[in-house]
Coordinates of C-alpha atoms in Angstrom, one line a residue:
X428 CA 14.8 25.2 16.3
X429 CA 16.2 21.9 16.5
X430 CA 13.9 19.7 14.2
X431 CA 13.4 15.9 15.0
X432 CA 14.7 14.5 11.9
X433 CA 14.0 10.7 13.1
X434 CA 10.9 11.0 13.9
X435 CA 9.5 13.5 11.5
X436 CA 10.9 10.8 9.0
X437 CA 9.0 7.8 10.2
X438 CA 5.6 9.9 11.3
X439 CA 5.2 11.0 7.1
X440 CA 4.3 7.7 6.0
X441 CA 2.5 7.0 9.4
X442 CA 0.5 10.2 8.4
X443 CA 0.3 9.0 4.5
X444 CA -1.1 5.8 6.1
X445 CA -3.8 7.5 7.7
X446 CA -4.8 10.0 5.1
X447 CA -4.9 7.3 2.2
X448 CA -7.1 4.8 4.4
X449 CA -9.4 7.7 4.7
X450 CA -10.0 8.2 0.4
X451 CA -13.2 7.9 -0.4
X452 CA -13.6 4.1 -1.5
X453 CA -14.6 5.8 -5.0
X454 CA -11.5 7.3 -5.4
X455 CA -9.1 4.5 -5.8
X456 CA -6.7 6.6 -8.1
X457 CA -6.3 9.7 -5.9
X458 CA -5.3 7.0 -3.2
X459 CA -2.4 5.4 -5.1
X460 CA -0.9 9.1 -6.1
X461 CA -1.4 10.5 -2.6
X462 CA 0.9 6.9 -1.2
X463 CA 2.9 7.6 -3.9
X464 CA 3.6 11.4 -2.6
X465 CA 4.4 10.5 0.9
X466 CA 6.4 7.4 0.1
X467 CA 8.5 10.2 -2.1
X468 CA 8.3 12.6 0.4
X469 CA 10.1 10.2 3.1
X470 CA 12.7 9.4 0.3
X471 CA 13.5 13.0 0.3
X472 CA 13.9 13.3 4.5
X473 CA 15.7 10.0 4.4
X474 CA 18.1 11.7 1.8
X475 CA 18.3 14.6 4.2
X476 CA 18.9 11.9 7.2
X477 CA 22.2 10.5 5.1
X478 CA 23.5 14.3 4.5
X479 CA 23.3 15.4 8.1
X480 CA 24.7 12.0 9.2
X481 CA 29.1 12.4 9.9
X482 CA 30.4 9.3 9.3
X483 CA 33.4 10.4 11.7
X484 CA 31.3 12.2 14.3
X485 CA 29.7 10.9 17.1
X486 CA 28.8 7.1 16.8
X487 CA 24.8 7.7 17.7
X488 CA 23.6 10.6 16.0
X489 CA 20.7 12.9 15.2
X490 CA 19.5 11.6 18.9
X491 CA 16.3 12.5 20.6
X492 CA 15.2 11.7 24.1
X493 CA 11.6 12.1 25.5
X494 CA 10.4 10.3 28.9
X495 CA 8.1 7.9 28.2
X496 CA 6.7 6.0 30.3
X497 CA 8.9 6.8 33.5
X498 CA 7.8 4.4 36.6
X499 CA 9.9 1.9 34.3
X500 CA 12.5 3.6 32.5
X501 CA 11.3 3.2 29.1
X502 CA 12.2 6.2 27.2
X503 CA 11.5 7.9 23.7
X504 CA 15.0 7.3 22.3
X505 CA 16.6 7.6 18.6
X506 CA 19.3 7.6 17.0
X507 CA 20.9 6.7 13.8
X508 CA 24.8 5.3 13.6
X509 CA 26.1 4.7 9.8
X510 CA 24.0 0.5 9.7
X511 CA 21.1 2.7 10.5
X512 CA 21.3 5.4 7.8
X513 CA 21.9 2.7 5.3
X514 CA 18.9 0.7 5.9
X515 CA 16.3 3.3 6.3
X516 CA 17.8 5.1 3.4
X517 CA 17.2 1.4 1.8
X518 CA 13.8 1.2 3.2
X519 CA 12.9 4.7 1.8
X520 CA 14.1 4.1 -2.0
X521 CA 12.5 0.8 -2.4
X522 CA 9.1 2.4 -1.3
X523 CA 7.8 4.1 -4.3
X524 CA 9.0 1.4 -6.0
X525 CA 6.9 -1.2 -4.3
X526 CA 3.7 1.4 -4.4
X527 CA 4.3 1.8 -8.6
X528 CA 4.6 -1.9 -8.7
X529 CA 1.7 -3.0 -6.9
X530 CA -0.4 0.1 -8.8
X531 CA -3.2 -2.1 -9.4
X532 CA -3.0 -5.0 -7.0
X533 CA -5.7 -4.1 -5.2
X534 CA -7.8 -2.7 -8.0
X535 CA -11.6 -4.5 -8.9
X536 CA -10.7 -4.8 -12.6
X537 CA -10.8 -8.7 -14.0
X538 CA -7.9 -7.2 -16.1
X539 CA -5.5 -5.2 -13.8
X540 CA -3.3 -6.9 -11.6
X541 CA 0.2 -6.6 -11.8
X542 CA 0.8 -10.1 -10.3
X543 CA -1.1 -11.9 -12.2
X544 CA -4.7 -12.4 -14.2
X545 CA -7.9 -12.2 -12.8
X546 CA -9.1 -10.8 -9.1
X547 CA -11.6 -12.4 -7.3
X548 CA -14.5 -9.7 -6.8
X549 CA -17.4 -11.0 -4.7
X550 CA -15.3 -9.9 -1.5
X551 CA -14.1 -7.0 -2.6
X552 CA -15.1 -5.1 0.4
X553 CA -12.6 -6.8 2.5
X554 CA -9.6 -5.6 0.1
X555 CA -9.8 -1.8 -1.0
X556 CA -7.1 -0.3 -2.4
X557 CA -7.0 2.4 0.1
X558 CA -6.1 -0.2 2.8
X559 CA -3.3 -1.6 0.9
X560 CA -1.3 1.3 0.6
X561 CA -1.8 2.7 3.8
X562 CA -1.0 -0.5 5.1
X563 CA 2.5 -0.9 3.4
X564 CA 3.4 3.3 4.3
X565 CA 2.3 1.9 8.2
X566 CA 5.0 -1.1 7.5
X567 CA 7.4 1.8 6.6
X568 CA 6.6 4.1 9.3
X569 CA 7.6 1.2 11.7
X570 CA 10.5 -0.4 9.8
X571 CA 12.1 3.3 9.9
X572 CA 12.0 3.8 13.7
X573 CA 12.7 -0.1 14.8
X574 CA 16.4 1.0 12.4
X575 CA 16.3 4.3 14.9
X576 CA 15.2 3.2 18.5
X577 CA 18.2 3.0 20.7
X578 CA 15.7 1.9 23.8
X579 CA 14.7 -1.8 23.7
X580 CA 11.7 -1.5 24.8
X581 CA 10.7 1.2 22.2
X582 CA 12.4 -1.6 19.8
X583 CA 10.3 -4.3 20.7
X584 CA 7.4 -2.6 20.5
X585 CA 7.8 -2.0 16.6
X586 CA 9.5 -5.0 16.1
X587 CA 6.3 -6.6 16.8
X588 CA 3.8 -4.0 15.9
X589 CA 4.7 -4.6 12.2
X590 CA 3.9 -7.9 12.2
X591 CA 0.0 -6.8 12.2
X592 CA 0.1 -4.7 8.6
X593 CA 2.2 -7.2 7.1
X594 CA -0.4 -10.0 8.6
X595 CA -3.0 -8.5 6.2
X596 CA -0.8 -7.7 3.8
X597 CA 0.0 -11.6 2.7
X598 CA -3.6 -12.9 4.0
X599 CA -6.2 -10.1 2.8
X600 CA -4.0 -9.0 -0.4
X601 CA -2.3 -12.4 -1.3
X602 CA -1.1 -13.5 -5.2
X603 CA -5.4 -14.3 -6.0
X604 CA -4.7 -14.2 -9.5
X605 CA -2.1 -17.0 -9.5
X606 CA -0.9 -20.5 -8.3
X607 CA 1.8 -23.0 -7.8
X608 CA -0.1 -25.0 -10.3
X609 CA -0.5 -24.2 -13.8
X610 CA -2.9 -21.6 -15.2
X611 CA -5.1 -24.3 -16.8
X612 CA -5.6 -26.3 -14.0
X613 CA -6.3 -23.1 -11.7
X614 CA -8.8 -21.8 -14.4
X615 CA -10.5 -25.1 -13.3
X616 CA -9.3 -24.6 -9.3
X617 CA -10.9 -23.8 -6.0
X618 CA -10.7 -20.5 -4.5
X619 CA -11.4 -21.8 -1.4
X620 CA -8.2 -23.5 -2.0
X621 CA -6.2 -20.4 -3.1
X622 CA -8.0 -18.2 0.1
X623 CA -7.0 -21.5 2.3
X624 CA -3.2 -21.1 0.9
X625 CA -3.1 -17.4 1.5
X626 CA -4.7 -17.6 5.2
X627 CA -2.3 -20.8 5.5
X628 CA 0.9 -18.4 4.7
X629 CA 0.0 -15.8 7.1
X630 CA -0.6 -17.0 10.4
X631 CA 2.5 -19.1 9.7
X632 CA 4.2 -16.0 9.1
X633 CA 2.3 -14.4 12.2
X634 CA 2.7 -17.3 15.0
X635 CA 6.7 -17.8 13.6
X636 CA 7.3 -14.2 14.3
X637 CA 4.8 -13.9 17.3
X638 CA 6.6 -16.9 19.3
X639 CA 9.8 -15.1 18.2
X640 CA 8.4 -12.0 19.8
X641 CA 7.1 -13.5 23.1
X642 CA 10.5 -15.4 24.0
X643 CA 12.1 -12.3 23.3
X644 CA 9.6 -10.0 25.9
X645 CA 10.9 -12.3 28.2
X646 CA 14.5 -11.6 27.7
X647 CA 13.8 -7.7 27.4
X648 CA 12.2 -7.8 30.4
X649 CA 15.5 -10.0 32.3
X650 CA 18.0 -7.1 30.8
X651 CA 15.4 -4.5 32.6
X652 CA 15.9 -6.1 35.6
X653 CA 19.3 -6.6 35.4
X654 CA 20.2 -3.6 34.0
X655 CA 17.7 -1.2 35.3
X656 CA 16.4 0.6 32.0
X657 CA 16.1 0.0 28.5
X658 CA 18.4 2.5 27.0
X659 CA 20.9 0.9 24.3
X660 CA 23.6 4.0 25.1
X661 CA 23.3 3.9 28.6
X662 CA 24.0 0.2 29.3
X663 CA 26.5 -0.3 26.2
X664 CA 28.6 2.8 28.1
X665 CA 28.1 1.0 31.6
X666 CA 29.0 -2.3 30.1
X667 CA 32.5 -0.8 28.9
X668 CA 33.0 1.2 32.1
X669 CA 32.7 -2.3 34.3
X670 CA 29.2 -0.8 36.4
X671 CA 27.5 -3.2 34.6
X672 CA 27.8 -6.7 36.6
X673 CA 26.0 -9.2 34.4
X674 CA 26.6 -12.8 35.0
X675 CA 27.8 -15.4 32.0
X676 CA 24.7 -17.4 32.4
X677 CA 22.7 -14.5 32.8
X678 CA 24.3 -12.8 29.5
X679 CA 23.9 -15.6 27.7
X680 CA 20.2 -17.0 28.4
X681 CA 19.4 -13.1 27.0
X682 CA 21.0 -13.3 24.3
X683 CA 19.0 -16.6 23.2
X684 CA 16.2 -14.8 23.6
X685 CA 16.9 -11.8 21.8
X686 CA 18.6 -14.0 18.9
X687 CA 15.8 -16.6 18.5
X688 CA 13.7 -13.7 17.8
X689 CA 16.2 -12.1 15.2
X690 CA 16.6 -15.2 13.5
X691 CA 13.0 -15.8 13.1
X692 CA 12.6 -12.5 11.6
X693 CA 16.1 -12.9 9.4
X694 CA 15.0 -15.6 8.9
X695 CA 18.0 -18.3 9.5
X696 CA 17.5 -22.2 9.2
X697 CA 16.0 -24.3 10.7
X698 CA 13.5 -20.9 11.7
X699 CA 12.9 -20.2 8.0
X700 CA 10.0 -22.3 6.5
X701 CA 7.3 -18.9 7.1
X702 CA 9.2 -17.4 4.2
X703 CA 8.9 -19.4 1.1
X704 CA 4.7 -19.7 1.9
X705 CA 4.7 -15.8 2.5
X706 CA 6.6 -14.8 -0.3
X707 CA 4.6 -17.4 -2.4
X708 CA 1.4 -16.6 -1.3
X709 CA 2.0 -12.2 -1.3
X710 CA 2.0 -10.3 -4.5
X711 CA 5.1 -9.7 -5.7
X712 CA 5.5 -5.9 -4.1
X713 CA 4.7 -7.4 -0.7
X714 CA 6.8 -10.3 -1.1
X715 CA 9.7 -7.3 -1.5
X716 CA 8.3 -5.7 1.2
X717 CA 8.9 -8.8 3.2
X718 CA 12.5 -9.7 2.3
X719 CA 14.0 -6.6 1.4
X720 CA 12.9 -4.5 4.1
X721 CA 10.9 -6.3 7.2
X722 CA 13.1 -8.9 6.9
X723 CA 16.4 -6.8 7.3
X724 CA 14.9 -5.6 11.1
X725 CA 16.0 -9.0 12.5
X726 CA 20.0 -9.1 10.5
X727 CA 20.5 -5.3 11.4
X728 CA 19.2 -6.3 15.5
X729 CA 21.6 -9.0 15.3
X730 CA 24.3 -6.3 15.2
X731 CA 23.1 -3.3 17.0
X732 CA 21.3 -5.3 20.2
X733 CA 23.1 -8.8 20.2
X734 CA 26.7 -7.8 19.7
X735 CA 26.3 -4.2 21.7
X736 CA 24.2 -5.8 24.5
X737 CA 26.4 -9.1 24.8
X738 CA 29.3 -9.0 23.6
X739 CA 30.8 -12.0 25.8
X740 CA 27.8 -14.4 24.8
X741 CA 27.8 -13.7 21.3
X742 CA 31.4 -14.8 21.1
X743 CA 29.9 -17.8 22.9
X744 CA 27.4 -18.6 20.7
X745 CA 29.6 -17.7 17.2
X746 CA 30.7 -21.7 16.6
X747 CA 27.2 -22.5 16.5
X748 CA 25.9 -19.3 14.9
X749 CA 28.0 -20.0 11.8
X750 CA 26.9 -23.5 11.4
X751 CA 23.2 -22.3 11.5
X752 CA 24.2 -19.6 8.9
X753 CA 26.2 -22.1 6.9
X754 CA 23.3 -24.7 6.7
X755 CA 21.1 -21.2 5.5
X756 CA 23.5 -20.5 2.8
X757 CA 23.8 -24.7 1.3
X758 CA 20.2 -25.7 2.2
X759 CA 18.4 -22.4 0.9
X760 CA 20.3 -22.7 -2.6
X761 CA 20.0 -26.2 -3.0
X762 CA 16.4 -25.9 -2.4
X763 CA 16.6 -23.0 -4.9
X764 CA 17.6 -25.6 -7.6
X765 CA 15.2 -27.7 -7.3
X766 CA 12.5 -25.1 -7.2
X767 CA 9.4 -24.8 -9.8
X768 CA 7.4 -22.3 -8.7
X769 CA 9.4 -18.8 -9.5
X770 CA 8.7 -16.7 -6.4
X771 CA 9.8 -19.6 -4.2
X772 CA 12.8 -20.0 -5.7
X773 CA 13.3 -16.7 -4.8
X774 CA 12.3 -16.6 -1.5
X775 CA 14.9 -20.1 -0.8
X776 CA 17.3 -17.9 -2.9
X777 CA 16.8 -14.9 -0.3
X778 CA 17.5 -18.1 2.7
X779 CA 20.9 -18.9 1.6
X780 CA 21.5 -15.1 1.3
X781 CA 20.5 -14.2 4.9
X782 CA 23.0 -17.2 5.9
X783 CA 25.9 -15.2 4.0
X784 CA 24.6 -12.1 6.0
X785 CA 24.5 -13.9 9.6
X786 CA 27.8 -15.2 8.6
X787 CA 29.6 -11.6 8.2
X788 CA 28.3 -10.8 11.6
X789 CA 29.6 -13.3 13.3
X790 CA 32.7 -13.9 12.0
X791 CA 33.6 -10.7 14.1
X792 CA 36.3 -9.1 11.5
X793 CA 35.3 -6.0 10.3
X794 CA 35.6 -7.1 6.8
X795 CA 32.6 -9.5 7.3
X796 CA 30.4 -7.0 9.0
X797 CA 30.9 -4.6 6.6
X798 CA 30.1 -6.7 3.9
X799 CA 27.3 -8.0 5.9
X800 CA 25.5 -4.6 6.0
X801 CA 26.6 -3.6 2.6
X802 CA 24.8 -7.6 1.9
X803 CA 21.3 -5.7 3.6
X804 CA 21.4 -3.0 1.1
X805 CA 22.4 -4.6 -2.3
X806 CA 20.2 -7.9 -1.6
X807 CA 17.8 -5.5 -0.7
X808 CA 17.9 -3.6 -4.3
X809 CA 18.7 -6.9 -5.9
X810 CA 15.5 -8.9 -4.4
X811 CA 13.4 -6.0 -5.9
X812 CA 14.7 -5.9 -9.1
X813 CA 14.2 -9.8 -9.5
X814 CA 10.9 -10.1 -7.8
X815 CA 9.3 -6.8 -9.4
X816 CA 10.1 -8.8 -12.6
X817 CA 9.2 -11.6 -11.9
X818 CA 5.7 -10.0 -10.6
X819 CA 5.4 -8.5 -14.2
X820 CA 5.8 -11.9 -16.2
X821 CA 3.3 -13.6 -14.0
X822 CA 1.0 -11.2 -14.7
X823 CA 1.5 -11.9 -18.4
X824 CA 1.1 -16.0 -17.9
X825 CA -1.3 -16.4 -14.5
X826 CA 1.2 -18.9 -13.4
X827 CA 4.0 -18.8 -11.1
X828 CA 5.5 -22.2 -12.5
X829 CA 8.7 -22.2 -14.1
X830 CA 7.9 -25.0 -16.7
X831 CA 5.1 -22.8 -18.0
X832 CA 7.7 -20.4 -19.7
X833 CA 9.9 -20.3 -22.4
X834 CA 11.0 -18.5 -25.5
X835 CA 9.8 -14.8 -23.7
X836 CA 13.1 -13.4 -24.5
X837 CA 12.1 -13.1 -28.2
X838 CA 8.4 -11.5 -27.6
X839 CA 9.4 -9.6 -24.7
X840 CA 13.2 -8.2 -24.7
X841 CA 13.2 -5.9 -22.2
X842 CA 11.4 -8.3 -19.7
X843 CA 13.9 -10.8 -20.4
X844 CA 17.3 -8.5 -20.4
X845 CA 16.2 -6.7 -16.7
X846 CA 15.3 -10.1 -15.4
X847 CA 18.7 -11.6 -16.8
X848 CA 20.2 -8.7 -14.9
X849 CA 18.3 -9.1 -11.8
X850 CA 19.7 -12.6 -12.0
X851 CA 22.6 -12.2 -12.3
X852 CA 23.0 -9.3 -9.3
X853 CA 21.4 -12.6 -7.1
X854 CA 24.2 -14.7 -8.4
X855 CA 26.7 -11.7 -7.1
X856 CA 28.3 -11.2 -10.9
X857 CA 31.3 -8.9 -10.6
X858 CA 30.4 -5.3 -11.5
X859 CA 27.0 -5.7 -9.6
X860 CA 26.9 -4.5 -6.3
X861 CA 26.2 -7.4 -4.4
X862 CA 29.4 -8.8 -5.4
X863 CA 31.1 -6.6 -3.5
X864 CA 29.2 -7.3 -0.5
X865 CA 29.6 -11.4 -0.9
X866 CA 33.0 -10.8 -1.5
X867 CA 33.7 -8.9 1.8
X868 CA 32.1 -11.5 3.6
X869 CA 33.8 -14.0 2.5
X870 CA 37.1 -12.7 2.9
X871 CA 36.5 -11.5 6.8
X872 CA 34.9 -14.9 7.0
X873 CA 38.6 -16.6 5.4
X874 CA 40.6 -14.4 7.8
X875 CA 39.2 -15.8 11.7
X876 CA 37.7 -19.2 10.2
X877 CA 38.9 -20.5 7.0
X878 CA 36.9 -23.9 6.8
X879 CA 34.0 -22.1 7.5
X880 CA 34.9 -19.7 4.6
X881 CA 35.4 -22.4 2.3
X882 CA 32.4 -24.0 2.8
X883 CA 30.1 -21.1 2.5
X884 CA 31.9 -20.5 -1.6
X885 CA 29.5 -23.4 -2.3
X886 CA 27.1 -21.3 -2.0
X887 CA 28.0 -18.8 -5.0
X888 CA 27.8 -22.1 -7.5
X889 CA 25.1 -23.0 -6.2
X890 CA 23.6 -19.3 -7.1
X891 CA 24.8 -20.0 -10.4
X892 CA 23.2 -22.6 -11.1
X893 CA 19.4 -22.0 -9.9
X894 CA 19.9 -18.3 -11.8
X895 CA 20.7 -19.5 -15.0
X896 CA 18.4 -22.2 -15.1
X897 CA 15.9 -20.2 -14.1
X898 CA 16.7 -17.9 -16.9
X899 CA 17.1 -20.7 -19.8
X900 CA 13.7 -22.6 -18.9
X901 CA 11.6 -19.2 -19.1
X902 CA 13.6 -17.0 -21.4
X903 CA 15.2 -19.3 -24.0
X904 CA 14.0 -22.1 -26.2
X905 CA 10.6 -22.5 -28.4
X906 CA 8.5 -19.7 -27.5
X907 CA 5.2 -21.3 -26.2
X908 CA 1.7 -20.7 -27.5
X909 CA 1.0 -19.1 -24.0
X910 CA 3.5 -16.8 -24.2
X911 CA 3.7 -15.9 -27.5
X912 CA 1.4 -13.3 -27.6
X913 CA 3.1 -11.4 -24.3
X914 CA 3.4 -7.9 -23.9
X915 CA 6.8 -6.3 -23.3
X916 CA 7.7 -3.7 -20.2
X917 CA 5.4 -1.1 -20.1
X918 CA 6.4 2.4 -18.9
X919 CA 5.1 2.4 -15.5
X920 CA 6.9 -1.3 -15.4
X921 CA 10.3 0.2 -16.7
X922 CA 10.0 3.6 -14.1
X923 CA 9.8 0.5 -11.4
X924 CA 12.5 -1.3 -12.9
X925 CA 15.5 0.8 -14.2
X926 CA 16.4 2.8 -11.3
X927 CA 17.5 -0.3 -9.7
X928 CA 19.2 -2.0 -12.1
X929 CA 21.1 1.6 -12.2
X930 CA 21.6 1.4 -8.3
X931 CA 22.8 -2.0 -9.0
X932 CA 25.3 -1.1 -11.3
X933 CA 26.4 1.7 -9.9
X934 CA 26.3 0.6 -6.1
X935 CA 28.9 -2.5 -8.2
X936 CA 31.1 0.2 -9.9
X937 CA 31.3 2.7 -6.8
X938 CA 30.4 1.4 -3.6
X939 CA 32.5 3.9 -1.6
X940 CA 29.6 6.3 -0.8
X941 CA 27.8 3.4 1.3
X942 CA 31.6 1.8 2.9
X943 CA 32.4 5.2 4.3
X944 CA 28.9 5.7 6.1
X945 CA 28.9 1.7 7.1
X946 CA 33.1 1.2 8.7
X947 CA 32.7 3.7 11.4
X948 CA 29.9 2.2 12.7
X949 CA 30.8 -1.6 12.4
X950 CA 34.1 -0.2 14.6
X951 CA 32.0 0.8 16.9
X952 CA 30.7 -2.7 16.8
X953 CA 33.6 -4.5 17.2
X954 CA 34.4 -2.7 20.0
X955 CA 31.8 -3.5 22.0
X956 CA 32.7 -7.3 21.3
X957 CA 36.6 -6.6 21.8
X958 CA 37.4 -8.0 18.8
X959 CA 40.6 -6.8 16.3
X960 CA 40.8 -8.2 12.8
X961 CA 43.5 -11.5 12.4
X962 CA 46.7 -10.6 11.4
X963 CA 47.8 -11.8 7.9
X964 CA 50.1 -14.8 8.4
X965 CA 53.2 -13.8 6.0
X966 CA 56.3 -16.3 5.7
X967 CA 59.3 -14.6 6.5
X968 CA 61.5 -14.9 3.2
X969 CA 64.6 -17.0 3.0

């Protein structure tokens, strides 16, 4: 019996989703294990996804077809090629990570959130743990298929659809316990103020994303009736054959519509400004959640349905593309120094980042779009790492602002050595895998645009610098009275922590594993734009 791998993966936490929501309200603890159990569960299939997968074989694999809905063509379609594996593979690890992270986010206890002091309890009601986890296992369910769907319309449809968990995520579950201001002043704050914020953040992130989504129906729609059906395979193969007759203009007003939506979601300048209030206003889990793996759905589009579907207008639109992505990469760092709240810095951080990712993909050499997916998985891992930390001192200080640190290197060591290493994986240090990744890009960037190239390095200072001063003004220095009585990790903190600081390391050291699964694919991709890497301009010698 032939086994729908795909799907079985992304209907566990679907079902997970369900059966958690459905704990009795009393039973807040059985709720958190049984998320736990299905996020590990889809782990285990998406490990099972990656051993089935042939790098060398066919270039869409573990495929199913189903009609759908057939008086217009849209059909049931998956299928994974080596981007896809990677990113649901991401997707799956960093779940039980997120759900042991955000243990007791949504718990009643004055004294048991991980992101920071007290929760508000008179509207309890409205945020039960149940709903939290079965909300983020809902945003995995749909994160895992939109990386599988090779229909567009089936895309779109989950493209969109998990904008409505993550709406309630950032809204109904935002950081309560903490503030861009300091704790003092919030201890003596409105929390119609902090509600106001959180609301604020996300229907920003909402109508961003759902004008994103519209402009894009309207393009999916154009391709049907140009094309006649939504399937990714069947008008990819008619497009190489020469059936296909698109016109320029036509090609190109849908790829604007397909890439405003993608960059939205990526997000890319000037489209970015829902991030940093998201981020801000989530707990730190969700704010993962956002940038490691929602986020990831418009960078990994860019590739599969931009470049695939139109190949001629994305080679249009590169000269402006990389002047979007280089303006990401400059003004998301140099907002990043100049940052004192600590989860905005990293969100502007994550900004500049995407720009490096946008960058490898369309500097068309195969160099740069390997490094840019190898970029999705390691800033992925290396978001989480520095955010899950940065969740756990909060929680410690009730304040998000840098200048309300210092010295908790010497009362908390562990805290301070995995968020020194989280740092410095942000600032791509050699020997940490998103070194490898930056460095890819910038070479396949060097080798078709070497100004451009140039240009984007300023970015890796600029990383430099917003890391380690992040680092000296909260770890270093005069301990403060605040801090001084801090608690260290604590286990369920370190189970969250060390397994990607070890896939950080050892994704640094090794990343061969994740190159052979990720080349065939971005051949195939290069391919379908017609593109061959630059030759190496050598002197002959005298």
């Amino acid at each position: 019996m032939n086994v729908p791998l795909l799907t079985v993966t992304a209907a566990v936490p679907a079902v997970g989703a369900i059966l958690t929501a459905a704990v009795p309200a009393a039973r807040r603890t059985a709720a958190k294990w049984l998320a736990l159990l299905f996020s590990l569960a889809t782990l285990a299939l998406a490990v099972l996804v990656a051993v089935r997968f042939e790098p060398g074989g066919e270039r869409y694999q573990l495929t199913e077809s189903r009609s759908w809905i057939a008086d217009f063509g849209v059909r049931y379609e998956l299928g994974v090629d080596g981007i896809g594996v990677a990113l649901i593979a991401l997707t799956a690890v960093l779940m039980p990570f997120i759900i042991l992270a955000g243990w007791h986010d949504a718990d009643p206890s004055p004294s048991s959130s991980s992101t920071g002091g007290p929760k508000e309890t008179k509207n309890l009601r409205w945020r039960p743990t149940q709903g939290f986890f079965a909300l983020i296992l809902m945003v995995e369910a749909m994160v895992i298929i939109s990386f599988a769907a090779t229909d567009v319309f089936l895309f779109y449809i989950f493209f969109e659809a998990m904008l409505i968990p993550m709406y309630f995520l950032i809204g109904g579950f935002g950081d309560r316990a903490t503030s861009s201001r300091s704790a003092a002043d919030a201890a003596g704050g409105s929390e119609q103020n902090a509600a106001a914020q959180r609301s604020y953040a996300a229907v920003k992130f909402l109508l961003y994303n759902l004008a994103g989504g519209l402009i894009m129906l309207a393009a999916v729609i154009g391709l049907y009736v140009v094309a006649g059906n939504f399937s990714l395979q069947e008008i990819t193969a008619a497009r190489a054959a020469g059936t296909l007759d698109m016109a320029t203009n036509t090609e190109r007003w849908l790829f604007l519509g397909f890439f405003f939506a993608f960059a939205v979601k990526a997000p890319l300048w000037p489209l970015h400004t829902w991030l940093p209030n998201a981020m801000g206003e989530a707990t730190a889990p969700v704010a993962v959640l956002i940038t490691a793996v929602v986020d990831k759905v418009g960078t990994f589009a860019m590739l599969r349905f931009c470049l695939g579907l139109f190949p001629e207008a994305s080679k249009w639109a590169t000269p402006v593309v990389l002047v979007l992505a280089l303006i990401s990469i400059v003004y998301g760092a140099l907002l990043a120094v100049g940052q004192r709240d600590i989860k905005r810095l990293i969100a502007y951080a994550s900004i500049s980042h995407f720009g490096f990712i946008v960058l490898g993909i369309f500097a068309m050499t195969s160099q740069g779009q390997s490094g840019a997916t190898l970029y999705m998985v390691n800033h992925g891992i290396s978001t989480a790492a520095l955010m899950l930390v940065a969740g756990f001192l909060i929680s410690r200080r009730g304040s998000r602002l840098i200048a309300d640190y210092g010295g908790v290197q010497k009362v908390a060591p562990v805290l301070a050595g995995t968020f020194l290493i989280g740092g410095l994986a942000t600032l791509s240090l050699p020997g940490l895998a998103p070194f490898v990744s930056e460095f890819l890009v910038l070479v396949g960037t060097f080798a078709r645009y070497p100004v451009v190239g140039i240009i984007a390095t300023t970015g890796i200072v600029l990383a430099a610098l917003y890391t380690l001063v992040l680092y000296q003004r909260t770890m270093t220095g005069p301990v403060k009275e605040e801090v001084r009585t801090m608690p260290d990790l604590r286990l369920r903190e370190v189970l969250v922590v060390a397994p990607l600081i070890v896939l950080l390391i050892g994704l640094g050291v090794y990343p061969k594993p994740l190159t052979d699964i990720v080349n065939p694919a971005v051949q195939h991709t290069m391919s379908d734009v017609k593109q061959t890497d630059p030759k190496p301009e050598v002197e002959a010698a005298k």
